[in-house]
Amino acid sequence: MPGGRLSQEDRRLIAAGLSHGLGYADIARQLNRPTSTVSREVTRNGGPGRYRAEVAQAATAVRSRRRAPRPKRVESPSAADEYGRSPELLSDFSTRIAELFALTGMPRMAAAVLARLYAADSGSLTAAELVARLRVSPATVSAAVGHLEERALIRRDRDPGTRRDRYVLDESAWYRATLENARANERLAAMARDGADALGSATPAGVRLLGMSDYLERVGLDMLRSAERWRDRLAP
């Protein structure tokens, strides 16, 4: 049937067609199959010059066994942890704070990973733990933690005695983010002053730019002073 799995006889006909120099479209018409089915079958099993029906049949059987569905994992009943907190409580908190992280422009999955790390008492989780808690694929977790690592919000450690990576919160991340925001304000303030000089400080645009520069410069200094006051508390 078109769309069904190729049989061993189908594969013999494909091999015979290739040996007679037929194209994929001609072979597909003989089998009443889409041309793409024949093309994928041949490409997957060595190409036109190396295709063998028996080898292709055996390879398909191996792939089918690998794709056999795994038994579903039975979830253990939800239970409170040592502090009396239920999994539902931790999940609800993580969801709500992840939404706030996302509002800052952080990708939603990166926000979800960061939220789960903050909800963990250890401040760290393995990739497998993140996959289980967020119910997403390992590739999705990998992309999310990559985003957070690039921004130095987390770091990657190795579990002692294992080959597993563990993702750990950087406790000084908010301090460094505050410094970076203050520096960004300084750069904007300097640009606004340059703009006022170029456009004329007495013009409406120049006056507006000078006001912008003054505000950003003062706010940046306040941020730096506040961050410095908290630095010693954040030191490990």
mmCIF file of C-alpha atoms in Angstrom:
data_model
loop_
_atom_site.group_PDB
_atom_site.id
_atom_site.type_symbol
_atom_site.label_atom_id
_atom_site.label_comp_id
_atom_site.label_asym_id
_atom_site.label_seq_id
_atom_site.Cartn_x
_atom_site.Cartn_y
_atom_site.Cartn_z
ATOM 1 C CA MET A 1 0.000 0.000 0.000
ATOM 2 C CA PRO A 2 1.269 3.532 -0.728
ATOM 3 C CA GLY A 3 2.552 4.996 2.498
ATOM 4 C CA GLY A 4 2.968 1.630 4.223
ATOM 5 C CA ARG A 5 6.268 0.035 5.124
ATOM 6 C CA LEU A 6 8.385 -1.427 2.379
ATOM 7 C CA SER A 7 8.385 -5.223 2.277
ATOM 8 C CA GLN A 8 11.313 -7.462 1.447
ATOM 9 C CA GLU A 9 9.818 -8.002 -2.026
ATOM 10 C CA ASP A 10 9.595 -4.208 -2.492
ATOM 11 C CA ARG A 11 13.268 -3.941 -1.677
ATOM 12 C CA ARG A 12 14.136 -6.693 -4.181
ATOM 13 C CA LEU A 13 12.254 -4.769 -6.867
ATOM 14 C CA ILE A 14 14.137 -1.587 -5.938
ATOM 15 C CA ALA A 15 17.462 -3.420 -6.192
ATOM 16 C CA ALA A 16 16.450 -4.900 -9.552
ATOM 17 C CA GLY A 17 15.376 -1.509 -10.868
ATOM 18 C CA LEU A 18 18.662 0.085 -9.824
ATOM 19 C CA SER A 19 20.640 -2.701 -11.470
ATOM 20 C CA HIS A 20 18.784 -1.982 -14.738
ATOM 21 C CA GLY A 21 19.555 1.717 -14.506
ATOM 22 C CA LEU A 22 16.034 2.885 -13.691
ATOM 23 C CA GLY A 23 15.515 6.205 -11.931
ATOM 24 C CA TYR A 24 13.777 6.624 -8.619
ATOM 25 C CA ALA A 25 10.582 7.869 -10.265
ATOM 26 C CA ASP A 26 10.357 4.810 -12.561
ATOM 27 C CA ILE A 27 10.924 2.419 -9.661
ATOM 28 C CA ALA A 28 8.368 4.290 -7.542
ATOM 29 C CA ARG A 29 5.733 3.911 -10.286
ATOM 30 C CA GLN A 30 6.329 0.167 -10.399
ATOM 31 C CA LEU A 31 5.825 -0.030 -6.632
ATOM 32 C CA ASN A 32 2.952 2.476 -6.602
ATOM 33 C CA ARG A 33 4.925 4.511 -4.060
ATOM 34 C CA PRO A 34 5.987 8.139 -3.797
ATOM 35 C CA THR A 35 9.358 8.861 -5.382
ATOM 36 C CA SER A 36 10.568 10.267 -2.055
ATOM 37 C CA THR A 37 10.003 6.872 -0.392
ATOM 38 C CA VAL A 38 12.307 5.149 -2.855
ATOM 39 C CA SER A 39 14.868 7.955 -2.682
ATOM 40 C CA ARG A 40 15.035 7.833 1.133
ATOM 41 C CA GLU A 41 15.242 4.035 1.135
ATOM 42 C CA VAL A 42 18.176 3.956 -1.252
ATOM 43 C CA THR A 43 20.037 6.870 0.344
ATOM 44 C CA ARG A 44 19.607 5.374 3.821
ATOM 45 C CA ASN A 45 21.054 2.040 2.699
ATOM 46 C CA GLY A 46 24.234 2.832 0.835
ATOM 47 C CA GLY A 47 23.117 4.724 -2.279
ATOM 48 C CA PRO A 48 22.380 3.480 -5.831
ATOM 49 C CA GLY A 49 25.699 1.712 -6.276
ATOM 50 C CA ARG A 50 25.697 -0.175 -2.977
ATOM 51 C CA TYR A 51 22.027 -0.887 -2.318
ATOM 52 C CA ARG A 52 21.309 -4.541 -1.413
ATOM 53 C CA ALA A 53 17.774 -5.693 -0.644
ATOM 54 C CA GLU A 54 18.758 -8.199 2.055
ATOM 55 C CA VAL A 55 21.044 -5.740 3.823
ATOM 56 C CA ALA A 56 18.394 -3.012 3.705
ATOM 57 C CA GLN A 57 15.778 -5.370 5.132
ATOM 58 C CA ALA A 58 18.059 -6.370 8.013
ATOM 59 C CA ALA A 59 18.968 -2.737 8.750
ATOM 60 C CA THR A 60 15.292 -1.796 8.888
ATOM 61 C CA ALA A 61 14.618 -4.566 11.403
ATOM 62 C CA VAL A 62 17.422 -3.240 13.619
ATOM 63 C CA ARG A 63 16.099 0.324 13.438
ATOM 64 C CA SER A 64 12.602 -0.860 14.309
ATOM 65 C CA ARG A 65 13.868 -2.556 17.449
ATOM 66 C CA ARG A 66 15.693 0.615 18.477
ATOM 67 C CA ARG A 67 12.502 2.633 18.028
ATOM 68 C CA ALA A 68 10.412 0.262 20.110
ATOM 69 C CA PRO A 69 8.480 2.303 22.686
ATOM 70 C CA ARG A 70 9.881 2.197 26.186
ATOM 71 C CA PRO A 71 7.543 1.317 29.011
ATOM 72 C CA LYS A 72 5.982 4.380 30.563
ATOM 73 C CA ARG A 73 7.539 5.475 33.808
ATOM 74 C CA VAL A 74 5.162 5.283 36.699
ATOM 75 C CA GLU A 75 5.206 8.573 38.536
ATOM 76 C CA SER A 76 5.654 8.278 42.254
ATOM 77 C CA PRO A 77 2.932 9.869 44.348
ATOM 78 C CA SER A 78 3.626 13.477 45.176
ATOM 79 C CA ALA A 79 4.993 13.935 48.658
ATOM 80 C CA ALA A 80 6.207 16.855 50.712
ATOM 81 C CA ASP A 81 9.956 17.337 51.040
ATOM 82 C CA GLU A 82 11.878 17.600 54.312
ATOM 83 C CA TYR A 83 10.632 21.150 54.794
ATOM 84 C CA GLY A 84 7.002 20.214 54.238
ATOM 85 C CA ARG A 85 6.808 21.718 50.739
ATOM 86 C CA SER A 86 4.844 19.870 48.078
ATOM 87 C CA PRO A 87 6.092 19.480 44.479
ATOM 88 C CA GLU A 88 3.030 21.443 43.393
ATOM 89 C CA LEU A 89 4.066 24.399 45.560
ATOM 90 C CA LEU A 90 7.591 24.454 44.124
ATOM 91 C CA SER A 91 6.264 24.093 40.580
ATOM 92 C CA ASP A 92 3.779 26.939 41.054
ATOM 93 C CA PHE A 93 6.444 29.271 42.443
ATOM 94 C CA SER A 94 8.861 28.354 39.635
ATOM 95 C CA THR A 95 6.222 29.057 37.003
ATOM 96 C CA ARG A 96 5.374 32.473 38.429
ATOM 97 C CA ILE A 97 8.953 33.679 38.795
ATOM 98 C CA ALA A 98 9.817 32.304 35.345
ATOM 99 C CA GLU A 99 7.083 34.508 33.891
ATOM 100 C CA LEU A 100 8.706 37.554 35.506
ATOM 101 C CA PHE A 101 12.157 36.571 34.183
ATOM 102 C CA ALA A 102 10.619 36.264 30.703
ATOM 103 C CA LEU A 103 9.173 39.783 30.960
ATOM 104 C CA THR A 104 12.747 41.108 31.150
ATOM 105 C CA GLY A 105 13.381 39.708 27.658
ATOM 106 C CA MET A 106 14.856 36.363 28.708
ATOM 107 C CA PRO A 107 13.831 33.417 26.467
ATOM 108 C CA ARG A 108 10.975 31.501 28.095
ATOM 109 C CA MET A 109 12.814 28.197 28.458
ATOM 110 C CA ALA A 110 15.932 29.880 29.860
ATOM 111 C CA ALA A 111 13.635 31.664 32.315
ATOM 112 C CA ALA A 112 12.062 28.344 33.310
ATOM 113 C CA VAL A 113 15.482 26.761 33.930
ATOM 114 C CA LEU A 114 16.672 29.732 35.994
ATOM 115 C CA ALA A 115 13.466 29.649 38.046
ATOM 116 C CA ARG A 116 13.894 25.940 38.798
ATOM 117 C CA LEU A 117 17.457 26.539 39.953
ATOM 118 C CA TYR A 118 16.325 29.285 42.314
ATOM 119 C CA ALA A 119 13.626 26.999 43.724
ATOM 120 C CA ALA A 120 16.181 24.233 44.390
ATOM 121 C CA ASP A 121 17.682 24.361 47.904
ATOM 122 C CA SER A 122 21.087 23.402 46.511
ATOM 123 C CA GLY A 123 20.901 26.108 43.844
ATOM 124 C CA SER A 124 21.968 23.478 41.338
ATOM 125 C CA LEU A 125 20.457 20.734 39.177
ATOM 126 C CA THR A 126 21.744 18.267 36.608
ATOM 127 C CA ALA A 127 20.536 18.287 33.024
ATOM 128 C CA ALA A 128 18.567 15.099 33.698
ATOM 129 C CA GLU A 129 16.842 16.700 36.693
ATOM 130 C CA LEU A 130 15.910 19.745 34.618
ATOM 131 C CA VAL A 131 14.519 17.520 31.856
ATOM 132 C CA ALA A 132 12.388 15.633 34.386
ATOM 133 C CA ARG A 133 11.097 18.719 36.191
ATOM 134 C CA LEU A 134 10.369 20.788 33.112
ATOM 135 C CA ARG A 135 9.204 17.819 31.013
ATOM 136 C CA VAL A 136 11.130 18.921 27.943
ATOM 137 C CA SER A 137 13.780 17.331 25.762
ATOM 138 C CA PRO A 138 17.508 17.291 26.635
ATOM 139 C CA ALA A 139 18.170 19.450 23.567
ATOM 140 C CA THR A 140 15.747 22.085 24.850
ATOM 141 C CA VAL A 141 17.487 22.154 28.230
ATOM 142 C CA SER A 142 20.887 22.327 26.549
ATOM 143 C CA ALA A 143 19.874 25.423 24.551
ATOM 144 C CA ALA A 144 18.420 27.093 27.649
ATOM 145 C CA VAL A 145 21.463 26.519 29.868
ATOM 146 C CA GLY A 146 23.706 27.675 27.022
ATOM 147 C CA HIS A 147 21.881 31.016 27.005
ATOM 148 C CA LEU A 148 22.231 31.354 30.791
ATOM 149 C CA GLU A 149 25.936 30.400 30.725
ATOM 150 C CA GLU A 150 26.671 33.008 28.044
ATOM 151 C CA ARG A 151 25.220 35.661 30.348
ATOM 152 C CA ALA A 152 27.092 34.288 33.375
ATOM 153 C CA LEU A 153 23.856 33.687 35.287
ATOM 154 C CA ILE A 154 24.869 30.073 35.949
ATOM 155 C CA ARG A 155 28.026 28.006 35.734
ATOM 156 C CA ARG A 156 28.693 24.389 34.846
ATOM 157 C CA ASP A 157 30.290 22.045 37.385
ATOM 158 C CA ARG A 158 30.990 18.316 37.268
ATOM 159 C CA ASP A 159 29.308 16.007 39.772
ATOM 160 C CA PRO A 160 32.103 14.454 41.870
ATOM 161 C CA GLY A 161 32.892 10.933 40.730
ATOM 162 C CA THR A 162 30.606 11.110 37.691
ATOM 163 C CA ARG A 163 30.589 12.450 34.142
ATOM 164 C CA ARG A 164 27.375 14.403 34.692
ATOM 165 C CA ASP A 165 27.294 18.156 34.366
ATOM 166 C CA ARG A 166 25.602 20.117 37.129
ATOM 167 C CA TYR A 167 24.322 23.648 36.553
ATOM 168 C CA VAL A 168 24.857 26.006 39.477
ATOM 169 C CA LEU A 169 23.506 29.481 40.185
ATOM 170 C CA ASP A 170 26.079 32.262 40.219
ATOM 171 C CA GLU A 171 25.277 34.061 43.477
ATOM 172 C CA SER A 172 26.973 37.254 42.291
ATOM 173 C CA ALA A 173 25.046 37.420 38.999
ATOM 174 C CA TRP A 174 22.696 40.216 40.081
ATOM 175 C CA TYR A 175 25.593 42.285 41.422
ATOM 176 C CA ARG A 176 27.398 42.008 38.091
ATOM 177 C CA ALA A 177 24.177 42.731 36.187
ATOM 178 C CA THR A 178 23.733 45.912 38.211
ATOM 179 C CA LEU A 179 27.276 47.012 37.387
ATOM 180 C CA GLU A 180 26.714 46.316 33.700
ATOM 181 C CA ASN A 181 23.471 48.303 33.708
ATOM 182 C CA ALA A 182 25.245 51.195 35.412
ATOM 183 C CA ARG A 183 27.984 51.116 32.758
ATOM 184 C CA ALA A 184 25.332 51.057 30.028
ATOM 185 C CA ASN A 185 23.769 54.156 31.582
ATOM 186 C CA GLU A 186 27.167 55.850 31.595
ATOM 187 C CA ARG A 187 27.633 55.117 27.906
ATOM 188 C CA LEU A 188 24.178 56.441 27.060
ATOM 189 C CA ALA A 189 24.755 59.547 29.159
ATOM 190 C CA ALA A 190 28.033 60.246 27.347
ATOM 191 C CA MET A 191 26.377 59.740 23.950
ATOM 192 C CA ALA A 192 23.544 62.104 24.903
ATOM 193 C CA ARG A 193 26.088 64.798 25.926
ATOM 194 C CA ASP A 194 27.913 64.366 22.614
ATOM 195 C CA GLY A 195 24.588 64.649 20.812
ATOM 196 C CA ALA A 196 23.738 67.853 22.657
ATOM 197 C CA ASP A 197 27.114 69.347 21.673
ATOM 198 C CA ALA A 198 26.640 68.328 18.046
ATOM 199 C CA LEU A 199 23.036 69.533 17.744
ATOM 200 C CA GLY A 200 23.498 72.604 19.908
ATOM 201 C CA SER A 201 22.963 72.602 23.663
ATOM 202 C CA ALA A 202 20.592 75.572 23.449
ATOM 203 C CA THR A 203 18.291 73.924 20.886
ATOM 204 C CA PRO A 204 15.197 71.967 22.004
ATOM 205 C CA ALA A 205 16.847 68.693 20.966
ATOM 206 C CA GLY A 206 20.061 69.633 22.774
ATOM 207 C CA VAL A 207 18.212 70.547 25.975
ATOM 208 C CA ARG A 208 16.338 67.246 25.816
ATOM 209 C CA LEU A 209 19.571 65.284 25.367
ATOM 210 C CA LEU A 210 21.283 67.110 28.237
ATOM 211 C CA GLY A 211 18.359 66.217 30.505
ATOM 212 C CA MET A 212 18.611 62.602 29.434
ATOM 213 C CA SER A 213 22.351 62.597 30.061
ATOM 214 C CA ASP A 214 22.007 64.124 33.537
ATOM 215 C CA TYR A 215 19.321 61.653 34.579
ATOM 216 C CA LEU A 216 21.149 58.557 33.345
ATOM 217 C CA GLU A 217 24.447 59.656 34.856
ATOM 218 C CA ARG A 218 22.905 60.224 38.300
ATOM 219 C CA VAL A 219 20.931 56.971 38.223
ATOM 220 C CA GLY A 220 24.042 55.071 37.144
ATOM 221 C CA LEU A 221 26.024 56.506 40.064
ATOM 222 C CA ASP A 222 23.231 55.564 42.479
ATOM 223 C CA MET A 223 23.261 52.015 41.125
ATOM 224 C CA LEU A 224 27.027 51.751 41.577
ATOM 225 C CA ARG A 225 26.880 53.044 45.153
ATOM 226 C CA SER A 226 24.075 50.651 46.046
ATOM 227 C CA ALA A 227 25.859 47.687 44.462
ATOM 228 C CA GLU A 228 29.067 48.475 46.330
ATOM 229 C CA ARG A 229 27.202 48.586 49.644
ATOM 230 C CA TRP A 230 25.847 45.086 49.017
ATOM 231 C CA ARG A 231 29.039 43.571 47.608
ATOM 232 C CA ASP A 232 30.448 42.399 50.927
ATOM 233 C CA ARG A 233 27.190 40.672 51.831
ATOM 234 C CA LEU A 234 27.193 38.780 48.554
ATOM 235 C CA ALA A 235 30.785 37.579 48.939
ATOM 236 C CA PRO A 236 30.937 33.801 49.577
#
